Amino acid sequence: MLRILVANDYHLGYMKKDEIWSFDSFEAFEKICAFGKQKEVDFVLLGGDLFHENKPSCSTLAKTIEILCRYCLNDLPIKFQGVSDQTVNFPNRFGRVNYEDPHFNVGLPVFTIHGNHDDPAGVV
């Protein structure tokens, strides 16, 4: 059985200049990552609008990467395998998903789909 945690609409970076609300979305995102790790899900699927903007600020990216590193990088085994041609489906310079790269210690894979707010093709 494959255990998938599906979450969406975090809008990381929303109200980034507000002293009270700027961390709200990051706290929610961290809670879902902690929940996924606690429940030992096989992977997390972020179903859109991880970021509030298609070009998030450096501080938004840094906070996001910090949370992902805290919960996703570890020595836990990956319990599933991709069977498609990874060079076609993941056309990056490595030619495979990062959780199968021996240079990374990914224990909780995260897949993300962009939404209308973080669509790399345009600005909302």
Short mmCIF file of C-alpha atoms in Angstrom, two decimals:
data_model
loop_
_atom_site.label_atom_id
_atom_site.label_comp_id
_atom_site.label_asym_id
_atom_site.label_seq_id
_atom_site.Cartn_x
_atom_site.Cartn_y
_atom_site.Cartn_z
CA MET A 1 0.00 0.00 0.00
CA LEU A 2 1.26 3.46 -0.92
CA ARG A 3 0.71 6.21 1.65
CA ILE A 4 0.46 9.67 0.03
CA LEU A 5 -0.07 12.94 1.86
CA VAL A 6 -1.81 15.45 -0.42
CA ALA A 7 -1.77 19.12 0.55
CA ASN A 8 -2.21 22.37 -1.33
CA ASP A 9 -2.70 26.12 -1.20
CA TYR A 10 0.03 27.15 1.22
CA HIS A 11 0.76 30.42 -0.55
CA LEU A 12 4.20 30.67 1.04
CA GLY A 13 5.32 34.29 1.00
CA TYR A 14 1.79 35.70 1.32
CA MET A 15 1.80 38.99 3.27
CA LYS A 16 5.57 38.68 3.64
CA LYS A 17 5.87 42.24 4.96
CA ASP A 18 3.29 41.83 7.71
CA GLU A 19 4.92 41.18 11.09
CA ILE A 20 2.02 39.03 12.34
CA TRP A 21 0.81 37.08 9.31
CA SER A 22 4.06 36.64 7.37
CA PHE A 23 4.96 33.38 9.13
CA ASP A 24 1.46 31.87 9.20
CA SER A 25 1.77 29.96 5.94
CA PHE A 26 5.24 28.68 6.86
CA GLU A 27 3.97 27.37 10.20
CA ALA A 28 1.17 25.51 8.41
CA PHE A 29 3.61 24.11 5.85
CA GLU A 30 5.97 22.95 8.59
CA LYS A 31 3.10 21.24 10.43
CA ILE A 32 2.12 19.27 7.33
CA CYS A 33 5.74 18.21 6.73
CA ALA A 34 6.04 17.12 10.38
CA PHE A 35 2.76 15.23 10.07
CA GLY A 36 4.01 13.43 6.96
CA LYS A 37 7.21 12.42 8.69
CA GLN A 38 5.36 11.33 11.84
CA LYS A 39 2.87 9.21 9.88
CA GLU A 40 5.69 7.78 7.73
CA VAL A 41 3.99 8.60 4.42
CA ASP A 42 5.73 7.39 1.27
CA PHE A 43 5.68 10.85 -0.30
CA VAL A 44 4.03 14.25 -0.14
CA LEU A 45 2.14 15.62 -3.13
CA LEU A 46 1.77 19.40 -3.07
CA GLY A 47 -1.19 20.05 -5.33
CA GLY A 48 -0.72 23.69 -6.25
CA ASP A 49 0.01 27.17 -4.95
CA LEU A 50 2.95 26.24 -2.75
CA PHE A 51 4.07 29.84 -3.30
CA HIS A 52 1.87 32.91 -3.44
CA GLU A 53 3.87 34.32 -6.37
CA ASN A 54 5.49 32.72 -9.38
CA LYS A 55 8.79 34.42 -8.47
CA PRO A 56 9.08 34.04 -4.69
CA SER A 57 11.52 36.23 -2.79
CA CYS A 58 14.90 34.94 -1.62
CA SER A 59 13.70 34.89 1.99
CA THR A 60 10.60 32.88 1.01
CA LEU A 61 12.74 30.37 -0.87
CA ALA A 62 15.22 30.13 2.02
CA LYS A 63 12.47 29.44 4.58
CA THR A 64 10.88 26.86 2.29
CA ILE A 65 14.16 25.06 1.66
CA GLU A 66 14.93 25.08 5.39
CA ILE A 67 11.62 23.35 6.17
CA LEU A 68 12.01 20.83 3.35
CA CYS A 69 15.55 19.98 4.43
CA ARG A 70 14.48 19.52 8.05
CA TYR A 71 11.78 16.97 7.20
CA CYS A 72 12.80 15.43 3.88
CA LEU A 73 16.55 14.85 4.15
CA ASN A 74 17.29 11.73 6.17
CA ASP A 75 18.36 8.11 5.76
CA LEU A 76 14.89 6.54 5.68
CA PRO A 77 14.42 4.13 2.79
CA ILE A 78 12.18 5.04 -0.15
CA LYS A 79 9.51 2.35 -0.42
CA PHE A 80 8.51 2.87 -4.04
CA GLN A 81 10.20 3.06 -7.40
CA GLY A 82 9.48 5.09 -10.50
CA VAL A 83 9.19 2.80 -13.51
CA SER A 84 8.84 5.38 -16.28
CA ASP A 85 11.74 6.73 -18.31
CA GLN A 86 13.06 9.34 -15.89
CA THR A 87 15.09 11.13 -18.53
CA VAL A 88 11.78 11.98 -20.25
CA ASN A 89 9.67 12.76 -17.16
CA PHE A 90 12.40 14.54 -15.19
CA PRO A 91 14.42 16.38 -17.83
CA ASN A 92 17.05 17.85 -15.56
CA ARG A 93 20.81 17.67 -15.82
CA PHE A 94 20.87 14.59 -13.58
CA GLY A 95 18.35 12.62 -15.65
CA ARG A 96 16.55 11.19 -12.63
CA VAL A 97 14.55 12.14 -9.58
CA ASN A 98 16.70 13.43 -6.73
CA TYR A 99 15.56 10.78 -4.25
CA GLU A 100 17.32 8.14 -6.38
CA ASP A 101 20.54 10.13 -6.60
CA PRO A 102 23.22 8.58 -4.36
CA HIS A 103 24.50 12.08 -3.50
CA PHE A 104 21.23 13.06 -1.76
CA ASN A 105 19.73 11.56 1.39
CA VAL A 106 16.07 12.06 0.59
CA GLY A 107 13.89 10.07 2.98
CA LEU A 108 10.60 11.85 2.30
CA PRO A 109 10.10 12.69 -1.37
CA VAL A 110 7.98 15.71 -2.26
CA PHE A 111 6.31 16.17 -5.62
CA THR A 112 4.71 19.47 -6.46
CA ILE A 113 2.31 20.73 -9.09
CA HIS A 114 2.12 24.46 -9.68
CA GLY A 115 -1.15 26.31 -9.21
CA ASN A 116 -2.37 29.54 -10.70
CA HIS A 117 -0.43 31.70 -8.21
CA ASP A 118 2.94 30.01 -8.69
CA ASP A 119 2.61 29.15 -12.37
CA PRO A 120 6.11 29.63 -13.85
CA ALA A 121 4.61 30.72 -17.18
CA GLY A 122 2.96 33.92 -16.03
CA VAL A 123 2.08 36.45 -13.39
CA VAL A 124 -1.24 36.53 -11.54
#
